[in-house]
PDB file of C-alpha atoms in Angstrom:
ATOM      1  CA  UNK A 297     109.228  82.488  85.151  1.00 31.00           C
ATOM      2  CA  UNK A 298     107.038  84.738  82.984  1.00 35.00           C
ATOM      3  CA  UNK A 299     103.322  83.515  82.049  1.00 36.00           C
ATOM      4  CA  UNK A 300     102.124  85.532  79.145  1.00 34.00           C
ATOM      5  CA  UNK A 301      98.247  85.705  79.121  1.00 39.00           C
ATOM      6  CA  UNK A 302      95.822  87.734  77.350  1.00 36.00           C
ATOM      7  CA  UNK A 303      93.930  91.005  78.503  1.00 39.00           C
ATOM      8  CA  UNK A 304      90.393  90.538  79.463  1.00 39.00           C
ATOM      9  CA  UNK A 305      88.461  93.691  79.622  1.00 36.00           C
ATOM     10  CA  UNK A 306      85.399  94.585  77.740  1.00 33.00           C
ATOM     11  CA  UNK A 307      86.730  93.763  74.435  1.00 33.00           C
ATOM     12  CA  UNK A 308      90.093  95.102  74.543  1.00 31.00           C
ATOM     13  CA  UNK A 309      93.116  92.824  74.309  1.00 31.00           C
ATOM     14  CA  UNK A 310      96.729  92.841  76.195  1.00 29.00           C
ATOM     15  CA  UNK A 311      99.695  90.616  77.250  1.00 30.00           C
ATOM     16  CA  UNK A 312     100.147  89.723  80.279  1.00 35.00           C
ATOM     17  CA  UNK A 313     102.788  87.993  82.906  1.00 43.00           C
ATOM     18  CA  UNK A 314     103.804  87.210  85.736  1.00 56.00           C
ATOM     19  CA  UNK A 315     107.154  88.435  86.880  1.00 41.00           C
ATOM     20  CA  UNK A 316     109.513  88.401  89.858  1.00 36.00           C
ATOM     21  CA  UNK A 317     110.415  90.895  92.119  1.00 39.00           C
ATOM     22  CA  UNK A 318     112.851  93.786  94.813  1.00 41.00           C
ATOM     23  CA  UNK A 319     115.693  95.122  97.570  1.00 39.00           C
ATOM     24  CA  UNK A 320     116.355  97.489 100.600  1.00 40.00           C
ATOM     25  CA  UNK A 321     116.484 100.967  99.508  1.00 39.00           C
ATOM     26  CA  UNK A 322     120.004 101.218 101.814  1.00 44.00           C
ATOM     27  CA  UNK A 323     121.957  98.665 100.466  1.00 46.00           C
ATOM     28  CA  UNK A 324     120.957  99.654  96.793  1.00 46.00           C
ATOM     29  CA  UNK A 325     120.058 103.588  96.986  1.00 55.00           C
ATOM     30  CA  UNK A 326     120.662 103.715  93.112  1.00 78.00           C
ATOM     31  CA  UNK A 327     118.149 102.395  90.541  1.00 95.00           C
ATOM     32  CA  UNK A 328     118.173 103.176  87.000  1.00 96.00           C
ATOM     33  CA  UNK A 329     115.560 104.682  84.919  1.00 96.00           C
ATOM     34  CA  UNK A 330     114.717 102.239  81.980  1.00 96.00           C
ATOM     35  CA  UNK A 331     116.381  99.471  83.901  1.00 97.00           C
ATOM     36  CA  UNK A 332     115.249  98.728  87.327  1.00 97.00           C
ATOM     37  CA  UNK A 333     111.973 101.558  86.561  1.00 98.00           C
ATOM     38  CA  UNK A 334     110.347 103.441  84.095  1.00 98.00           C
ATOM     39  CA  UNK A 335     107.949 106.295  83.303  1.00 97.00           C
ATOM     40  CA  UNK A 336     104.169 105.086  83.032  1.00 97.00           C
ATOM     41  CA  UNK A 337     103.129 105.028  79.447  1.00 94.00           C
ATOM     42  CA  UNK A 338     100.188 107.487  80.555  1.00 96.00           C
ATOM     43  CA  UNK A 339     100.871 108.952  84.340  1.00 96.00           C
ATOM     44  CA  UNK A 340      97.453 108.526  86.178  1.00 96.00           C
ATOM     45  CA  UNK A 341      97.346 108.270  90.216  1.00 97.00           C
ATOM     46  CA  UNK A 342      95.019 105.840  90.948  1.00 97.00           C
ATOM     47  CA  UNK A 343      93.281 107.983  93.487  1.00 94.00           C
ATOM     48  CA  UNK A 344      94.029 111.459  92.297  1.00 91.00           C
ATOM     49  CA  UNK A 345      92.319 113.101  94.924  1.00 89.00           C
ATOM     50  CA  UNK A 346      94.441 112.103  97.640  1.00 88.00           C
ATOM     51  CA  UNK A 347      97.895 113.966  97.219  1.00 88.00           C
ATOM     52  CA  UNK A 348      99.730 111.552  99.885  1.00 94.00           C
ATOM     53  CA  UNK A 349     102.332 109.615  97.898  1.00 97.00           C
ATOM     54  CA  UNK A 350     100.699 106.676  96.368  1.00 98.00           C
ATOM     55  CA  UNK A 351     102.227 102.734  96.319  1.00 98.00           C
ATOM     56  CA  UNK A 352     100.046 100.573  94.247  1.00 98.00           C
ATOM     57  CA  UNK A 353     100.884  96.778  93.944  1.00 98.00           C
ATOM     58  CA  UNK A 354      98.798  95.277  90.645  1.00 98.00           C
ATOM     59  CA  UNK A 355      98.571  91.230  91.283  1.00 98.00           C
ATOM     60  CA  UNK A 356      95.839  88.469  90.746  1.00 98.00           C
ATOM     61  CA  UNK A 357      95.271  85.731  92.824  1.00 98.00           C
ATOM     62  CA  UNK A 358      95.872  83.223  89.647  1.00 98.00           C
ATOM     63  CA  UNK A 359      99.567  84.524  89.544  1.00 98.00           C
ATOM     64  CA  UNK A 360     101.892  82.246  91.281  1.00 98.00           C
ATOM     65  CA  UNK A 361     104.581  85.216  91.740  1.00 98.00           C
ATOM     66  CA  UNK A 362     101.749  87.348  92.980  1.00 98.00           C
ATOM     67  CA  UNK A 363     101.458  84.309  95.558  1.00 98.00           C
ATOM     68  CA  UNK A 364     105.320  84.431  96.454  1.00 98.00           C
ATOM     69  CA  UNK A 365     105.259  88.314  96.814  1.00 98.00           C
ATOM     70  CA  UNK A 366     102.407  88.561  99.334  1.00 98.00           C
ATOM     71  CA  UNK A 367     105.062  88.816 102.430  1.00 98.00           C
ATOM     72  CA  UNK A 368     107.154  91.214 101.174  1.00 98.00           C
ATOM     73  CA  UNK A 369     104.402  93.044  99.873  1.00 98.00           C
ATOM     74  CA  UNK A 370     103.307  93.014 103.469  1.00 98.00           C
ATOM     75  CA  UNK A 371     106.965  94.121 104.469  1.00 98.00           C
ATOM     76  CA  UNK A 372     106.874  97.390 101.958  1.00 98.00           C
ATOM     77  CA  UNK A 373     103.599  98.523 103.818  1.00 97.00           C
ATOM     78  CA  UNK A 374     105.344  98.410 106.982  1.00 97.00           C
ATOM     79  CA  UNK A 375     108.454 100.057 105.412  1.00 97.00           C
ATOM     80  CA  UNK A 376     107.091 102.715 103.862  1.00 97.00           C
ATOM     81  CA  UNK A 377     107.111 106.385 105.513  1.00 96.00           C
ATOM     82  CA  UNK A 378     104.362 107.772 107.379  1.00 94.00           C
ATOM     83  CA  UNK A 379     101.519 109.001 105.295  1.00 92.00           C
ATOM     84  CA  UNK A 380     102.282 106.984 102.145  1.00 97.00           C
ATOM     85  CA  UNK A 381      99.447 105.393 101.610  1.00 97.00           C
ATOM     86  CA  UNK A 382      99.330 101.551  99.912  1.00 98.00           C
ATOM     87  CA  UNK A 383      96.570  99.737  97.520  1.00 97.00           C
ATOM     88  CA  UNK A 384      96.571  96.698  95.840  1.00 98.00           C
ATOM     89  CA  UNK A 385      95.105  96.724  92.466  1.00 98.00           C
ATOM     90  CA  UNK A 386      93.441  93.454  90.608  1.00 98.00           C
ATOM     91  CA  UNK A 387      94.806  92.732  87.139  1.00 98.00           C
ATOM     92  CA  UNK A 388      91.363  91.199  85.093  1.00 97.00           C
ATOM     93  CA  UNK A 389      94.024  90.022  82.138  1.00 95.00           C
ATOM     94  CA  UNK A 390      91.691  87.233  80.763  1.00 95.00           C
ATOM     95  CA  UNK A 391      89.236  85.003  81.737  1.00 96.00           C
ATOM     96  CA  UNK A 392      90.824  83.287  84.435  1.00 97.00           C
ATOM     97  CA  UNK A 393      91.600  86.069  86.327  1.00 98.00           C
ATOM     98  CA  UNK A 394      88.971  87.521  86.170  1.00 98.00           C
ATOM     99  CA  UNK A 395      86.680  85.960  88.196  1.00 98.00           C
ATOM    100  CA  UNK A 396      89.454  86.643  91.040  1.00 98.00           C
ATOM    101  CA  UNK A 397      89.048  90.336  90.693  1.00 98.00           C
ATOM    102  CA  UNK A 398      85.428  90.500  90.887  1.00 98.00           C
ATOM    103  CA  UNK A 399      86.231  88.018  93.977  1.00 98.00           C
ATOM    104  CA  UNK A 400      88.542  91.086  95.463  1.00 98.00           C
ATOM    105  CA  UNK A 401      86.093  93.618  95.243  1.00 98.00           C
ATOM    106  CA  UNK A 402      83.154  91.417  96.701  1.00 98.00           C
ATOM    107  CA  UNK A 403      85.064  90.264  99.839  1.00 98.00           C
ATOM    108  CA  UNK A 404      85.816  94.854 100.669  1.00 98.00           C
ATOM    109  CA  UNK A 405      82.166  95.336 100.247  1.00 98.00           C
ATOM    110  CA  UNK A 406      81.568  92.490 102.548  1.00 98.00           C
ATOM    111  CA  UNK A 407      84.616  93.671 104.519  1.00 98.00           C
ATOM    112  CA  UNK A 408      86.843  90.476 104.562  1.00 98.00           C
ATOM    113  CA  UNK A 409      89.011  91.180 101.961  1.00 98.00           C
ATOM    114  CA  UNK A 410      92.264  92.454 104.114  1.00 96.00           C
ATOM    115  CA  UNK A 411      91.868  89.625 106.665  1.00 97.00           C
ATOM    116  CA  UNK A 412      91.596  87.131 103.547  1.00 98.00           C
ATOM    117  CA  UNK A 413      93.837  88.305 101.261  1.00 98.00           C
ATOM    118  CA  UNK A 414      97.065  86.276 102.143  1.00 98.00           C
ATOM    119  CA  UNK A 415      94.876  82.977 103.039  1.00 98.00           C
ATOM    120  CA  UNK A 416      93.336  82.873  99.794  1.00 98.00           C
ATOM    121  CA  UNK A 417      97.240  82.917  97.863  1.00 98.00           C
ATOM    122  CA  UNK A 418      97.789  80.006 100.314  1.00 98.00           C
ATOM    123  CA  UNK A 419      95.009  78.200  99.653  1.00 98.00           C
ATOM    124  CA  UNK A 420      95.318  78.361  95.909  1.00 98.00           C
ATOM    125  CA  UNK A 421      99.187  78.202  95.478  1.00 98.00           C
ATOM    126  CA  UNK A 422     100.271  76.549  98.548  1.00 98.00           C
ATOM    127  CA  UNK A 423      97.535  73.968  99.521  1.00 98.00           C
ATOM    128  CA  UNK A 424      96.262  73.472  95.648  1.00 98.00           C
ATOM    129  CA  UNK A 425      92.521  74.037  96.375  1.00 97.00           C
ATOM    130  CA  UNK A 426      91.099  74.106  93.540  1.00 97.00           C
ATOM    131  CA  UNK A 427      89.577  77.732  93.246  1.00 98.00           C
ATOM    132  CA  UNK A 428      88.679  78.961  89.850  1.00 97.00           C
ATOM    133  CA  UNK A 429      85.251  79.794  89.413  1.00 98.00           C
ATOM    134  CA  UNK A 430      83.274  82.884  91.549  1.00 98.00           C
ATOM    135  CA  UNK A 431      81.061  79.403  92.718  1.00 98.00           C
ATOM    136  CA  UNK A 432      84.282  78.308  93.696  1.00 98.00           C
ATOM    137  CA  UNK A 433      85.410  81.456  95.178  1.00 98.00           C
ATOM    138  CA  UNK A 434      82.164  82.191  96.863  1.00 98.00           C
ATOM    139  CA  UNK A 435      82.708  78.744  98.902  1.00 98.00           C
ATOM    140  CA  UNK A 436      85.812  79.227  99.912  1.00 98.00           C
ATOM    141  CA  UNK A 437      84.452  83.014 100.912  1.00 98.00           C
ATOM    142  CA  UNK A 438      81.854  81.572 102.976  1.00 98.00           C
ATOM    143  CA  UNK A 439      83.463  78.515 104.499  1.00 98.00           C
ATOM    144  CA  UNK A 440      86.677  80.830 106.253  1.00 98.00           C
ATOM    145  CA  UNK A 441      84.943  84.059 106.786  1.00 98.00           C
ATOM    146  CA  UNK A 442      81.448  83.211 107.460  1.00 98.00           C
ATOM    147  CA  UNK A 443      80.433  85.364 104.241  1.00 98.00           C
ATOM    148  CA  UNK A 444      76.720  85.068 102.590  1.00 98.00           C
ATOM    149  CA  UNK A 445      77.360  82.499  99.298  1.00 98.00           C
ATOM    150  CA  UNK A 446      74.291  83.997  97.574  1.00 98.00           C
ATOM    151  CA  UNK A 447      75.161  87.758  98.437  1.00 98.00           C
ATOM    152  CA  UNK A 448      78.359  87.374  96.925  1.00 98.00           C
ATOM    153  CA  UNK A 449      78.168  85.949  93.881  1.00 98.00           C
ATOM    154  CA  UNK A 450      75.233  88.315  93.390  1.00 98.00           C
ATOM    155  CA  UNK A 451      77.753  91.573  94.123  1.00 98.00           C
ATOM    156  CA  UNK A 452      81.058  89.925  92.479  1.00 98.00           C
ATOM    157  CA  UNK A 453      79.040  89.471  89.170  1.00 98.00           C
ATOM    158  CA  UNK A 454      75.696  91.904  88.915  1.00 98.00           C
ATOM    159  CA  UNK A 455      77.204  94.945  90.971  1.00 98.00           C
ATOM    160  CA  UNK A 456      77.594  97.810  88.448  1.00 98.00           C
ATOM    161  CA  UNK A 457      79.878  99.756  90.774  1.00 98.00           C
ATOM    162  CA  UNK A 458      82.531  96.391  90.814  1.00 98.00           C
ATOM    163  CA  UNK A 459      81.962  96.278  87.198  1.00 98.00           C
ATOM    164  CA  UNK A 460      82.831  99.787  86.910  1.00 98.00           C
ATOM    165  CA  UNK A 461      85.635  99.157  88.623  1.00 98.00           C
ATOM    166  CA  UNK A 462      87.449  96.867  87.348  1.00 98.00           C
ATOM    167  CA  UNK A 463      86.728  98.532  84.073  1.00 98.00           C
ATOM    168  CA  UNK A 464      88.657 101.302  85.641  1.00 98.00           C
ATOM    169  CA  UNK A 465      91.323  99.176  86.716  1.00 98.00           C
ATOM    170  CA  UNK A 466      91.842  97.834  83.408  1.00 97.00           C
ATOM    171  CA  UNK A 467      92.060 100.933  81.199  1.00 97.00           C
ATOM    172  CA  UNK A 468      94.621 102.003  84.595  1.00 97.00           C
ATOM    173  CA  UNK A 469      96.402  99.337  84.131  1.00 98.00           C
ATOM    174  CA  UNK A 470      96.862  99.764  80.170  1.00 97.00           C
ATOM    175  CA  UNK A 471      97.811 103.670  80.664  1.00 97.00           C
ATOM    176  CA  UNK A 472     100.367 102.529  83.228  1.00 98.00           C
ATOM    177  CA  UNK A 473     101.837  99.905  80.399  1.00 97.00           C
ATOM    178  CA  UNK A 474     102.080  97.233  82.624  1.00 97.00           C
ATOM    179  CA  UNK A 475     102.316  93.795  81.042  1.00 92.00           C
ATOM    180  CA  UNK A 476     103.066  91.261  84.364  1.00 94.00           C
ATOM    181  CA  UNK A 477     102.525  91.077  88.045  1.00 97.00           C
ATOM    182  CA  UNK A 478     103.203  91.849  90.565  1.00 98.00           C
ATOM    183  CA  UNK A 479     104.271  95.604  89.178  1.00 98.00           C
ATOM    184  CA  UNK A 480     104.511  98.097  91.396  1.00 98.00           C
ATOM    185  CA  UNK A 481     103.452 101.995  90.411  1.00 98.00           C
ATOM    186  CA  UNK A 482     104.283 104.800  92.397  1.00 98.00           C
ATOM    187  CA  UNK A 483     102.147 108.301  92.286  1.00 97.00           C
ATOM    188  CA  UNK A 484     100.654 106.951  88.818  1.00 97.00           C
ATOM    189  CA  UNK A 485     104.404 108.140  87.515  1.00 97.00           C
ATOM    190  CA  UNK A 486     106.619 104.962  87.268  1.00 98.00           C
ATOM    191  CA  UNK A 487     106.457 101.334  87.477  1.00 98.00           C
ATOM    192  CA  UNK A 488     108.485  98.899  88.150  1.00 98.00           C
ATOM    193  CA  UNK A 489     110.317  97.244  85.356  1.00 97.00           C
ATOM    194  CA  UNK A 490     113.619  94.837  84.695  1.00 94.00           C
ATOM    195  CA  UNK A 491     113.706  93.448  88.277  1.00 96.00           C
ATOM    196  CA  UNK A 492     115.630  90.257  89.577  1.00 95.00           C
ATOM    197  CA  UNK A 493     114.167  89.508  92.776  1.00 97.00           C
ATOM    198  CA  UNK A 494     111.913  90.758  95.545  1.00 98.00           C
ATOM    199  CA  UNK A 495     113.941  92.564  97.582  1.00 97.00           C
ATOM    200  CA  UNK A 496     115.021  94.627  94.525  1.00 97.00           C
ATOM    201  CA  UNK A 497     111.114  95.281  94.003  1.00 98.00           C
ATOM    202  CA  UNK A 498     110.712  96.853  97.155  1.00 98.00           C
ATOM    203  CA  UNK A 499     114.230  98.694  96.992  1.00 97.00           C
ATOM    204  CA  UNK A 500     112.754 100.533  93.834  1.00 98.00           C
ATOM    205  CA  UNK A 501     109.360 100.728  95.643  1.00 98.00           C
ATOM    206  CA  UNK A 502     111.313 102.586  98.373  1.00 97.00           C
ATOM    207  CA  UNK A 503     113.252 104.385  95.919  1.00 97.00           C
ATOM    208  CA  UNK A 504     111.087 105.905  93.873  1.00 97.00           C
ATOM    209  CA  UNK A 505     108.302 106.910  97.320  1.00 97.00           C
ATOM    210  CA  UNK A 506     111.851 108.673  98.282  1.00 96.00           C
ATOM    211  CA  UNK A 507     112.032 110.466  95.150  1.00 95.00           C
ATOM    212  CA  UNK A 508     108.427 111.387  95.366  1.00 96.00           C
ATOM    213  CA  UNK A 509     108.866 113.008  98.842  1.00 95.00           C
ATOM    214  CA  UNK A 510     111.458 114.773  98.056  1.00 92.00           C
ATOM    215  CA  UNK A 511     109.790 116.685  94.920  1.00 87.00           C
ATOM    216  CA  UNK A 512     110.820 114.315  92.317  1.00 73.00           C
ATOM    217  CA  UNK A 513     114.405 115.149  91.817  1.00 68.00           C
TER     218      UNK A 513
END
């Protein structure tokens, strides 16, 4: 189930994976520290201006279990309490994937992204198109959502602030110690970790936003 890959970003090397992933909150209210979660290597929110609890879901587009995840993903958004806010982050793990998260930053500039996002899982994992390359990418792009081929190529690979960005994501992504995706991170403070299905993912997504509200404790 797990596809170890190595870290892409400037330089710096990692492992990487894809895992599996979560359950209702209800049915399980009790998750284990060092089992079904643990502390982030380095606690960081990923927006630390914004004190509203924070979900963040780290994925790529090239990870199958990413692929399988994207409607319960869309489930925990619709679970979560009022206020918590949700962001997906791209994981730039090597050179495969990373194309996909300059892709994922292109397609919010150009304000597509959200209406895309499930489509293009499907169309890579489901109906095999073969979309590798930010050529590639920038077709598909352009052929479902009507987006300028030249404009984004030219922001997914020369724009300094998606550059900067994913640079950002990467050294967020290292301080939270995550190795695999999908991982979820609430507040910057705890990921998830030994999980056994999706349901269980979002339990301890649920979980730990509960813990959050209620101080921590």
């Amino acid at each position: 189930m797990f596809k170890r890959l190595s870290f892409l970003f400037v330089g710096l090397a990692l492992t990487a994976a894809c895992s599996a992933g979560p359950a209702d909150t209800a049915a399980a209210p009790a998750y284990t520290d060092g089992q079904q979660y643990v502390a982030t290597t380095t606690p960081q929110r990923l927006d630390p201006k914004n004190g509203k609890v924070e979900v963040v879901e780290v994925f790529s587009y090239g990870c199958i279990h990413c692929a399988h995840y994207e409607p319960y993903a869309e489930a925990l958004q619709k679970e979560l309490p009022k206020g918590v806010t949700f962001r997906a982050v791209p994981a730039a793990f090597n050179d495969a994937w990373l194309p996909y998260a300059q892709a994922f930053y292109a397609a919010q500039e150009l304000g597509v992204a959200n209406k895309a996002h499930a489509a293009l899982f499907k169309a890579i994992h489901t109906d095999h198109y073969p979309i590798h390359t930010i050529d590639e990418l920038a077709d598909w792009y352009a052929q479902n959502y009507g987006v300028d081929k030249a404009r984004f190529i030219a922001l997914a690979t020369k724009d300094d602030g998606i550059r900067q960005r994913i640079l950002a994501d990467g050294k967020l992504i290292q301080g939270w110690g995550i190795d695999g995706t999908p991982t979820i991170v609430v507040n910057g403070k705890y990921r998830s970790n030994q999980i056994k299905d999706f349901d269980e993912l979002n339990g301890v997504a649920k979980y730990l936003v509960d813990k959050e509200l209620k101080g921590g404790k």
